[in-house]
Coordinates of C-alpha atoms in Angstrom, one line a residue:
Chain A
X1 CA 35.0 62.6 40.2
X2 CA 33.7 64.8 37.3
X3 CA 30.0 64.8 36.4
X4 CA 29.0 62.4 33.6
X5 CA 28.3 64.1 30.3
X6 CA 26.0 61.2 29.2
X7 CA 24.0 59.5 31.8
X8 CA 21.4 56.8 31.0
X9 CA 19.4 55.1 33.7
X10 CA 17.0 52.2 33.2
X11 CA 16.2 53.0 29.6
X12 CA 13.4 51.3 27.8
X13 CA 12.6 51.6 24.1
X14 CA 10.1 50.0 21.8
X15 CA 10.1 50.1 18.0
X16 CA 6.7 50.6 16.3
X17 CA 5.2 51.1 19.7
X18 CA 1.4 50.7 19.8
X19 CA 1.2 48.8 16.5
X20 CA 0.8 45.1 16.0
X21 CA 4.5 45.0 14.9
X22 CA 5.8 46.4 18.2
X23 CA 9.1 45.0 19.4
X24 CA 11.1 45.9 22.5
X25 CA 14.7 46.9 21.8
X26 CA 15.9 48.1 25.2
X27 CA 14.6 46.9 28.6
X28 CA 16.5 48.7 31.3
X29 CA 19.9 49.7 29.8
X30 CA 22.2 52.1 31.6
X31 CA 25.3 53.9 30.6
X32 CA 27.7 56.6 31.8
X33 CA 30.3 58.7 30.0
X34 CA 32.6 61.2 31.7
X35 CA 34.6 63.9 29.9
X36 CA 37.6 62.5 28.0
X37 CA 36.7 58.8 28.6
X38 CA 36.9 56.0 26.0
X39 CA 34.0 53.6 26.7
X40 CA 33.1 50.5 24.7
X41 CA 29.7 49.0 24.3
X42 CA 29.7 45.4 23.4
X43 CA 26.9 43.0 22.7
X44 CA 25.6 40.4 20.3
X45 CA 23.6 41.3 17.2
X46 CA 20.2 42.5 18.4
X47 CA 21.3 43.3 21.9
X48 CA 20.2 46.9 21.5
X49 CA 23.6 48.6 21.1
X50 CA 22.5 50.7 18.1
X51 CA 19.3 51.7 19.8
X52 CA 21.1 52.8 22.9
X53 CA 23.6 55.0 21.1
X54 CA 20.8 56.7 19.1
X55 CA 19.6 58.1 22.4
X56 CA 22.9 59.9 23.0
X57 CA 22.1 62.7 20.5
X58 CA 18.4 62.7 20.7
X59 CA 17.6 60.7 17.5
X60 CA 15.5 58.5 19.7
X61 CA 13.6 59.6 22.8
X62 CA 13.4 57.5 25.9
X63 CA 10.1 55.7 26.3
X64 CA 10.8 54.9 29.9
X65 CA 13.8 55.8 32.1
X66 CA 16.1 58.8 31.8
X67 CA 18.7 60.0 29.4
X68 CA 20.7 63.1 30.4
X69 CA 23.2 64.5 27.9
X70 CA 25.2 67.6 28.8
X71 CA 22.6 68.3 31.5
X72 CA 19.6 68.2 29.1
X73 CA 16.9 65.7 30.0
X74 CA 15.9 64.1 26.7
X75 CA 12.8 62.5 28.2
X76 CA 11.3 66.0 28.2
X77 CA 9.6 66.5 24.8
X78 CA 10.2 70.2 25.0
X79 CA 14.0 69.8 24.9
X80 CA 15.3 70.5 21.4
X81 CA 17.9 67.8 20.6
X82 CA 19.5 69.7 17.7
X83 CA 22.1 71.6 19.7
X84 CA 23.1 68.3 21.3
X85 CA 23.8 66.8 17.8
X86 CA 26.7 69.3 17.4
X87 CA 28.3 68.3 20.7
X88 CA 27.7 64.5 20.4
X89 CA 28.8 63.3 16.9
X90 CA 27.3 60.0 16.0
X91 CA 28.8 57.9 13.2
X92 CA 26.5 55.3 11.9
X93 CA 27.3 51.8 10.9
X94 CA 28.5 51.7 7.3
X95 CA 28.6 55.6 7.2
X96 CA 29.9 55.6 3.7
X97 CA 26.3 55.0 2.6
X98 CA 25.3 58.4 3.7
X99 CA 27.7 60.4 1.4
X100 CA 25.8 62.4 -1.2
X101 CA 27.9 65.2 -2.5
X102 CA 30.0 64.5 -5.7
X103 CA 33.1 66.0 -4.3
X104 CA 34.8 64.9 -1.1
X105 CA 35.4 68.4 0.3
X106 CA 31.8 69.5 -0.2
X107 CA 30.5 66.4 1.5
X108 CA 32.7 67.0 4.6
X109 CA 31.7 70.7 4.5
X110 CA 28.0 69.9 4.7
X111 CA 27.8 70.0 8.5
X112 CA 29.9 73.1 9.1
X113 CA 28.0 75.0 6.4
X114 CA 24.7 74.0 8.0
X115 CA 26.1 75.6 11.2
X116 CA 26.3 78.9 9.2
X117 CA 30.1 79.2 9.6
X118 CA 32.3 81.6 7.7
X119 CA 34.0 80.3 4.5
X120 CA 37.4 80.3 6.1
X121 CA 36.2 78.5 9.2
X122 CA 34.5 75.9 7.1
X123 CA 37.7 75.3 5.2
X124 CA 39.7 75.1 8.4
X125 CA 37.3 72.5 9.8
X126 CA 37.3 70.4 6.7
X127 CA 41.1 70.5 6.6
X128 CA 41.3 69.5 10.3
X129 CA 38.8 66.7 9.9
X130 CA 40.6 65.3 6.8
X131 CA 43.9 65.5 8.6
X132 CA 42.4 63.6 11.6
X133 CA 41.3 60.7 9.4
X134 CA 44.5 60.7 7.4
X135 CA 43.2 62.0 4.1
X136 CA 45.6 64.6 2.5
X137 CA 43.5 67.8 2.0
X138 CA 44.9 68.9 -1.4
X139 CA 44.9 65.4 -3.0
X140 CA 41.4 64.5 -1.9
X141 CA 39.2 67.6 -1.5
X142 CA 38.2 67.6 -5.2
X143 CA 38.1 63.9 -5.7
X144 CA 34.8 62.3 -6.9
X145 CA 33.2 60.9 -3.8
X146 CA 31.6 57.8 -5.4
X147 CA 34.8 56.8 -7.1
X148 CA 36.7 56.3 -3.8
X149 CA 37.5 52.9 -2.3
X150 CA 35.3 51.6 0.6
X151 CA 37.9 52.5 3.2
X152 CA 38.4 56.0 1.9
X153 CA 34.7 56.6 1.7
X154 CA 34.4 55.5 5.3
X155 CA 37.1 58.0 6.3
X156 CA 35.3 60.8 4.4
X157 CA 32.1 60.0 6.3
X158 CA 33.9 60.0 9.6
X159 CA 35.5 63.4 8.6
X160 CA 32.0 64.7 7.9
X161 CA 31.1 64.2 11.5
X162 CA 34.4 65.3 12.9
X163 CA 34.0 68.6 11.0
X164 CA 31.3 69.5 13.5
X165 CA 34.1 69.3 16.1
X166 CA 32.0 67.3 18.6
X167 CA 33.0 66.9 22.2
X168 CA 31.8 63.3 22.2
X169 CA 32.2 61.0 19.3
X170 CA 30.0 57.9 19.2
X171 CA 31.0 55.2 16.6
X172 CA 28.7 52.3 15.7
X173 CA 30.8 49.4 14.5
X174 CA 33.2 51.7 12.8
X175 CA 35.6 49.0 11.6
X176 CA 32.9 46.6 10.2
X177 CA 33.7 45.4 6.7
X178 CA 37.2 47.1 6.6
X179 CA 40.4 45.2 5.7
X180 CA 43.0 44.8 8.4
X181 CA 45.0 47.9 7.2
X182 CA 41.8 50.0 7.1
X183 CA 41.0 48.9 10.7
X184 CA 44.5 49.8 12.0
X185 CA 44.4 53.2 10.4
X186 CA 40.9 54.0 11.7
X187 CA 41.8 52.9 15.2
X188 CA 45.0 54.9 15.1
X189 CA 43.0 58.0 14.0
X190 CA 40.5 57.5 16.8
X191 CA 43.3 57.1 19.4
X192 CA 45.0 60.3 18.1
X193 CA 41.7 62.2 18.2
X194 CA 41.3 61.3 21.8
X195 CA 44.9 61.9 22.8
X196 CA 45.2 65.3 21.0
X197 CA 41.8 66.8 21.4
X198 CA 40.5 65.1 24.5
X199 CA 37.4 63.9 22.6
X200 CA 35.4 61.4 24.6
X201 CA 34.8 58.3 22.5
X202 CA 32.0 55.7 22.7
X203 CA 33.0 52.7 20.7
X204 CA 30.3 50.1 19.7
X205 CA 31.8 46.8 18.6
X206 CA 31.7 43.1 18.9
X207 CA 35.4 42.8 18.1
X208 CA 37.0 42.0 21.4
X209 CA 40.5 42.8 20.2
X210 CA 39.6 46.3 19.1
X211 CA 37.7 46.9 22.4
X212 CA 40.7 45.7 24.4
X213 CA 43.1 47.9 22.5
X214 CA 41.1 51.2 22.5
X215 CA 38.8 51.6 25.4
X216 CA 39.2 51.9 29.2
X217 CA 35.7 50.9 30.3
X218 CA 33.2 48.5 28.8
X219 CA 29.5 48.0 29.1
X220 CA 28.0 44.7 27.8
X221 CA 24.5 44.6 26.6
X222 CA 22.4 41.5 26.2
X223 CA 18.7 41.4 25.4
X224 CA 18.3 45.1 25.8
X225 CA 19.8 45.2 29.3
X226 CA 23.2 46.2 30.6
X227 CA 24.6 43.0 32.0
X228 CA 28.2 43.7 32.7
X229 CA 30.0 47.0 33.3
X230 CA 33.4 47.9 34.5
X231 CA 37.0 48.5 33.4
X232 CA 38.2 46.4 30.4
X233 CA 40.2 44.2 32.8
X234 CA 37.3 43.6 35.0
X235 CA 34.9 42.7 32.2
X236 CA 37.3 40.4 30.3
X237 CA 38.0 38.5 33.5
X238 CA 34.4 37.2 33.2
X239 CA 35.3 35.1 30.2
X240 CA 32.8 32.4 31.0
X241 CA 29.9 34.9 31.2
X242 CA 31.0 36.6 28.0
X243 CA 31.1 33.3 26.2
X244 CA 27.6 32.5 27.4
X245 CA 26.5 35.8 25.8
X246 CA 28.1 34.8 22.5
X247 CA 30.9 37.3 22.8
X248 CA 34.2 35.7 23.9
X249 CA 37.4 37.5 24.9
X250 CA 40.3 39.0 23.0
X251 CA 42.6 36.6 21.2
X252 CA 45.6 37.4 23.5
X253 CA 43.4 36.7 26.6
X254 CA 42.3 33.5 25.1
X255 CA 45.9 32.4 24.4
X256 CA 47.1 33.4 27.9
X257 CA 44.3 31.4 29.4
X258 CA 45.2 28.4 27.3
X259 CA 48.8 28.7 28.3
X260 CA 47.9 29.1 32.0
X261 CA 45.8 25.9 31.9
X262 CA 48.9 24.1 30.6
X263 CA 50.9 25.3 33.6
X264 CA 52.6 28.4 32.2
X265 CA 52.5 31.0 35.0
X266 CA 51.0 34.1 33.4
X267 CA 49.0 36.8 35.0
X268 CA 45.2 36.8 34.6
X269 CA 44.6 40.1 32.9
X270 CA 46.4 39.8 29.6
X271 CA 44.3 41.7 27.0
X272 CA 46.5 42.8 24.1
X273 CA 49.4 41.4 22.2
X274 CA 51.6 43.9 24.1
X275 CA 50.3 42.7 27.4
X276 CA 51.0 39.1 26.4
X277 CA 54.5 39.8 25.4
X278 CA 55.2 41.7 28.6
X279 CA 53.6 39.0 30.7
X280 CA 55.7 36.3 29.0
X281 CA 58.9 38.2 29.7
X282 CA 58.1 38.8 33.3
X283 CA 56.9 35.3 33.9
X284 CA 60.0 33.6 32.3
X285 CA 62.4 36.0 34.0
X286 CA 60.8 35.5 37.4
X287 CA 61.7 32.2 39.1
X288 CA 58.8 29.8 38.6
X289 CA 57.1 29.3 41.9
Chain B
X1 CA 5.9 60.2 18.8
X2 CA 9.4 59.5 17.6
X3 CA 10.9 62.1 15.2
X4 CA 12.2 59.6 12.6
X5 CA 10.1 56.5 12.9
X6 CA 8.7 56.3 9.3
X7 CA 8.1 52.6 9.2
X8 CA 5.2 53.3 11.4
X9 CA 3.4 55.0 8.5
X10 CA 4.2 52.3 6.1
X11 CA 1.4 49.7 6.5
X12 CA 1.7 48.7 2.9
X13 CA 3.9 45.8 2.3
X14 CA 3.7 44.5 5.9
X15 CA 2.2 41.2 6.8
X16 CA 0.6 40.6 10.2
X17 CA 0.1 36.9 10.9
X18 CA -3.2 35.6 12.1
X19 CA -5.7 32.8 12.0
X20 CA -8.9 34.6 11.1
X21 CA -10.9 33.5 8.1
X22 CA -9.6 36.5 6.1
X23 CA -6.1 35.2 6.8
X24 CA -7.0 31.6 5.8
X25 CA -8.8 32.5 2.6
X26 CA -6.9 31.6 -0.6
X27 CA -5.2 34.7 -1.9
X28 CA -6.8 34.4 -5.3
X29 CA -10.3 34.3 -3.7
X30 CA -9.3 37.3 -1.5
X31 CA -8.3 39.4 -4.5
X32 CA -11.4 38.5 -6.5
X33 CA -13.6 39.1 -3.4
X34 CA -12.1 42.5 -2.9
X35 CA -12.5 43.4 -6.5
X36 CA -16.2 42.5 -6.2
X37 CA -16.6 44.5 -3.0
X38 CA -14.8 47.5 -4.5
X39 CA -17.4 47.4 -7.3
X40 CA -20.1 47.6 -4.6
X41 CA -18.4 50.5 -2.9
X42 CA -17.8 52.5 -6.1
X43 CA -21.2 52.0 -7.8
X44 CA -23.8 52.6 -5.1
X45 CA -25.3 56.0 -5.7
X46 CA -27.2 56.2 -2.3
X47 CA -26.2 57.3 1.2
X48 CA -27.7 54.2 2.7
X49 CA -25.9 51.9 0.3
X50 CA -22.7 53.8 1.1
X51 CA -23.2 53.4 4.8
X52 CA -24.0 49.7 4.4
X53 CA -20.8 49.2 2.5
X54 CA -18.8 51.0 5.1
X55 CA -20.3 48.9 7.9
X56 CA -19.6 45.8 5.9
X57 CA -16.0 46.8 5.4
X58 CA -15.6 47.5 9.1
X59 CA -17.1 44.1 9.9
X60 CA -14.6 42.5 7.6
X61 CA -11.8 44.3 9.3
X62 CA -13.2 43.3 12.7
X63 CA -13.4 39.7 11.7
X64 CA -9.7 39.7 10.6
X65 CA -8.6 40.6 14.2
X66 CA -6.4 43.5 13.0
X67 CA -6.6 46.6 15.1
X68 CA -8.5 49.2 13.0
X69 CA -6.4 52.0 14.3
X70 CA -3.3 50.4 12.7
X71 CA -5.1 50.2 9.3
X72 CA -6.3 53.7 9.5
X73 CA -2.7 54.9 10.2
X74 CA -2.1 54.2 6.5
X75 CA -4.4 57.2 5.8
X76 CA -2.3 59.7 7.7
X77 CA 0.2 60.6 5.0
X78 CA -2.6 61.4 2.4
X79 CA -4.9 63.1 4.9
X80 CA -3.9 66.7 3.8
X81 CA -4.7 65.9 0.2
X82 CA -8.0 64.3 1.2
X83 CA -9.0 67.3 3.2
X84 CA -8.2 69.8 0.5
X85 CA -9.9 67.6 -2.1
X86 CA -13.0 67.4 0.0
X87 CA -13.2 71.1 0.6
X88 CA -12.8 71.9 -3.1
X89 CA -15.4 69.3 -4.1
X90 CA -17.8 70.7 -1.5
X91 CA -17.4 74.3 -2.6
X92 CA -17.0 74.1 -6.4
X93 CA -18.4 70.7 -7.7
X94 CA -21.9 72.2 -7.8
X95 CA -20.8 74.7 -10.4
X96 CA -20.4 71.8 -12.9
X97 CA -23.3 69.7 -12.0
X98 CA -24.9 68.4 -15.2
X99 CA -27.7 66.5 -13.5
X100 CA -29.7 69.6 -12.7
X101 CA -30.4 68.5 -9.1
X102 CA -31.7 71.0 -6.6
X103 CA -29.3 73.9 -5.7
X104 CA -28.9 74.0 -1.9
X105 CA -26.4 76.9 -1.7
X106 CA -25.1 79.4 -4.2
X107 CA -22.9 82.5 -3.5
X108 CA -21.1 84.4 -6.2
X109 CA -17.7 85.7 -5.1
X110 CA -15.9 88.8 -6.6
X111 CA -12.4 89.4 -5.4
X112 CA -10.7 91.9 -7.8
X113 CA -10.0 90.0 -11.0
X114 CA -11.3 86.7 -9.7
X115 CA -15.0 86.0 -10.2
X116 CA -16.3 82.6 -9.2
X117 CA -19.1 81.0 -7.2
X118 CA -19.5 78.6 -4.4
X119 CA -22.3 76.2 -5.3
X120 CA -23.5 73.2 -3.5
X121 CA -26.2 71.0 -5.1
X122 CA -27.9 68.0 -3.8
X123 CA -25.8 65.8 -6.2
X124 CA -22.5 67.5 -5.5
X125 CA -23.0 67.1 -1.7
X126 CA -23.8 63.5 -2.3
X127 CA -20.6 63.0 -4.3
X128 CA -18.5 64.8 -1.7
X129 CA -19.7 62.9 1.3
X130 CA -19.7 59.6 -0.6
X131 CA -16.2 60.3 -1.8
X132 CA -14.8 60.4 1.7
X133 CA -16.4 57.0 2.5
X134 CA -15.3 55.5 -0.7
X135 CA -11.7 56.4 -0.1
X136 CA -11.9 55.1 3.5
X137 CA -13.4 51.9 2.2
X138 CA -10.7 51.5 -0.5
X139 CA -7.9 52.1 2.0
X140 CA -9.3 49.7 4.5
X141 CA -9.9 47.0 2.0
X142 CA -6.5 47.4 0.4
X143 CA -4.7 47.3 3.7
X144 CA -6.8 44.3 4.8
X145 CA -5.8 42.5 1.7
X146 CA -2.0 43.2 2.0
X147 CA -1.8 42.9 5.8
X148 CA -3.4 39.5 5.9
X149 CA -1.6 37.9 2.9
X150 CA 2.1 37.1 2.8
X151 CA 3.7 38.6 -0.2
X152 CA 4.6 35.2 -1.7
X153 CA 1.0 34.1 -1.6
X154 CA -0.1 37.5 -3.1
X155 CA 2.3 37.2 -6.0
X156 CA 1.4 33.6 -6.7
X157 CA -2.3 34.6 -6.7
X158 CA -1.7 37.4 -9.1
X159 CA 0.1 35.0 -11.4
X160 CA -2.7 32.5 -11.1
X161 CA -5.4 35.1 -11.9
X162 CA -3.4 36.4 -14.9
X163 CA -2.7 32.9 -16.3
X164 CA -5.8 32.7 -18.5
X165 CA -4.6 35.9 -20.3
X166 CA -1.4 34.2 -21.3
X167 CA -3.0 33.6 -24.7
X168 CA -3.0 37.3 -25.4
X169 CA 0.6 37.5 -24.3
X170 CA 0.1 39.0 -20.8
X171 CA 3.3 38.1 -18.9
X172 CA 1.5 37.1 -15.7
X173 CA 4.5 35.7 -13.9
X174 CA 6.6 38.8 -14.6
X175 CA 3.9 41.2 -13.5
X176 CA 3.5 39.2 -10.3
X177 CA 7.2 39.2 -9.7
X178 CA 7.5 43.0 -10.3
X179 CA 4.6 43.6 -7.8
X180 CA 6.1 41.2 -5.3
X181 CA 9.5 42.9 -5.4
X182 CA 8.0 46.4 -5.2
X183 CA 5.9 45.4 -2.1
X184 CA 8.8 43.6 -0.6
X185 CA 11.1 46.6 -0.7
X186 CA 8.7 49.3 0.5
X187 CA 9.3 48.7 4.2
X188 CA 13.0 48.3 3.4
X189 CA 13.2 51.6 1.7
X190 CA 11.3 53.2 4.6
X191 CA 13.8 51.8 7.0
X192 CA 16.7 53.0 4.8
X193 CA 15.1 56.5 4.7
X194 CA 14.8 56.6 8.4
X195 CA 18.5 55.5 8.8
X196 CA 19.7 58.2 6.4
X197 CA 17.7 61.0 7.9
X198 CA 19.1 60.0 11.3
X199 CA 22.6 59.8 9.9
X200 CA 22.4 63.2 8.2
X201 CA 20.7 64.8 11.3
X202 CA 23.7 63.5 13.2
X203 CA 26.1 65.6 11.1
X204 CA 24.2 68.8 11.1
X205 CA 21.2 68.4 8.7
X206 CA 18.0 70.0 10.0
X207 CA 14.7 68.5 8.8
X208 CA 12.7 70.9 10.9
X209 CA 10.1 73.0 9.2
X210 CA 11.3 76.3 7.7
X211 CA 7.8 77.4 6.9
X212 CA 5.4 75.0 5.2
X213 CA 5.4 76.8 1.8
X214 CA 9.2 77.1 1.3
X215 CA 9.3 74.3 -1.3
X216 CA 12.8 75.0 -2.6
X217 CA 14.3 74.9 0.9
X218 CA 12.3 71.8 1.8
X219 CA 13.6 70.1 -1.4
X220 CA 17.2 71.2 -0.8
X221 CA 17.0 69.8 2.7
X222 CA 16.1 66.4 1.2
X223 CA 19.1 66.2 -1.2
X224 CA 21.4 64.6 1.4
X225 CA 18.7 61.9 1.9
X226 CA 17.5 61.3 -1.6
X227 CA 20.9 60.9 -3.3
X228 CA 22.1 58.1 -1.0
X229 CA 18.6 56.6 -1.0
X230 CA 18.8 56.2 -4.8
X231 CA 22.4 55.0 -4.6
X232 CA 21.4 52.3 -2.2
X233 CA 18.3 51.4 -4.1
X234 CA 20.3 50.8 -7.2
X235 CA 22.8 48.8 -5.3
X236 CA 20.0 46.7 -3.8
X237 CA 18.6 46.1 -7.3
X238 CA 22.0 44.9 -8.5
X239 CA 22.4 42.6 -5.6
X240 CA 19.0 41.2 -6.2
X241 CA 19.7 40.6 -9.9
X242 CA 22.9 38.7 -9.0
X243 CA 21.1 36.7 -6.4
X244 CA 18.3 35.8 -8.8
X245 CA 20.6 35.0 -11.7
X246 CA 22.8 32.8 -9.5
X247 CA 19.7 30.8 -8.7
X248 CA 19.2 30.4 -12.5
X249 CA 16.0 32.6 -12.6
X250 CA 15.0 33.1 -16.2
X251 CA 11.4 34.3 -15.8
X252 CA 8.1 32.5 -15.9
X253 CA 8.7 30.1 -18.8
X254 CA 8.6 26.5 -17.7
X255 CA 8.3 27.2 -14.0
X256 CA 6.0 25.0 -12.0
X257 CA 4.8 25.2 -8.4
X258 CA 5.3 22.7 -5.6
X259 CA 1.9 23.3 -4.1
X260 CA -1.3 23.5 -6.1
X261 CA -4.0 25.0 -3.9
X262 CA -7.6 24.3 -4.8
X263 CA -10.6 26.4 -3.8
X264 CA -12.4 24.8 -0.9
X265 CA -16.0 25.6 0.2
X266 CA -14.6 28.5 2.2
X267 CA -13.4 30.3 -0.9
X268 CA -16.6 29.5 -2.9
X269 CA -18.9 30.6 -0.1
X270 CA -16.9 33.8 0.5
X271 CA -17.0 34.7 -3.2
X272 CA -20.7 34.0 -3.4
X273 CA -21.5 36.1 -0.4
X274 CA -19.4 39.0 -1.8
X275 CA -21.2 38.8 -5.1
X276 CA -24.6 38.5 -3.6
X277 CA -23.8 41.6 -1.4
X278 CA -22.7 43.6 -4.4
X279 CA -25.7 42.7 -6.5
X280 CA -28.0 43.4 -3.6
X281 CA -26.5 46.8 -3.0
X282 CA -26.7 47.7 -6.7
X283 CA -30.3 46.5 -7.2
X284 CA -31.9 47.7 -4.0
X285 CA -33.7 51.1 -4.6
X286 CA -32.7 52.9 -1.4
X287 CA -34.9 55.9 -0.6
X288 CA -31.9 58.3 -0.4

């Protein structure tokens, strides 16, 4: 088994600590990511998902517990988190709100330029990042950023992080507020990124269908604690527990469960539409026991 | 200390619930009382009066149950200005002392083309030291007012206090609404700023210090934050306009309140005490 690149143990974090407005956001969360993995973090609003992922590139420091990223211990105040931010790309929720440059190409080039790269290398990275998110370079590089559609702006913002060529990409609710086509495109881009470049992905979401489709392992957060952790199949088998936490299961799993309770013999770990189709074929072709 | 936690520094616009008498006081009485106390703080010319005012303000803060450290944290952002201001006052104010008070210290300085003098007089020293306490008093009183009063009560109180001036066309309701909205959005903007700095830091921005005096670099570093901050502020403003218009908001004309609060003995006594305190401070001939 390879060493984890992100390892979080018993992490606690308070906002506005030592003021009258103090509130606890994490009370003992844990997390692990190994190279090339695709891991989902699920949880209800306010469960601490966003706070947790902001520890992955040192935006927040652990108040208690340990966070190790690429071997650096972030609990140590002497550790400079800035080099980590190039290796762990973090895409915030509604990232289109962070765009600032009037032209698309310049906005995406912001990160690479900050790294002090040569002009040609900056251009190569911007081209690569735009290709990865499905924006044609020549058609879009000189477009006016604030005149793009919401979905296009989101892809520009994602490209801005990808241009840093991070080894780990952390996405906080990347599909929130997108239409179904925007969602599909974004998920396809992410899958391609993982398959072609081996980028490890951390995918924060409360959309069960997306999680089931994209990730291999899931952590479930509730009240600042990691309450469930395992492969997608293991976690979605706990449908009662998930419903208790206000989460639920993917639509295909739900349907398979309903069919099973009416006596249709289907296997228990149906997660996606494809799974469901396959399960239906195998169950109808096999002699009903 | 967390690198990006700005909301910590924004004590203005927050409200900390409580049950102390400062919390329970009608907001109109609170504003009037604080104006009266500020008069005492600003007018007393003596060290003793100054100290008494400071103690009184601390006692008031103590009685509100708010942690004094939290109130003082509002000072941190302006601390450098305060320090520079104090040093300059101390060294130079004596040069322009029209009162002719005793000179305690005088040194002419000649460095090349610059010729000036450091002068400290009895009066300039007094103003410098009192200046520090006055600023502390004002910040504590101001924070105490806003931290113990919900913003709706504050704006209603401002509206109420401005109502008598409606005859001379002072738009009391509008003024109150503007102040309320400004206060309401200060913590929001601080949070937004925090989020944007984190987001830009995540894609390569570096808000570290490239030397304190490199203003142009510092300013350029902030462009990726200020532009989106303004974009979102305008968007918020537009959303707010739509929300207010869809609730048929047309300004103050013809609006009435559900609750009409009357001053109770608590308010009258508090105001009387504040007034008596101010008059006593102003009229007592302190020895120094």
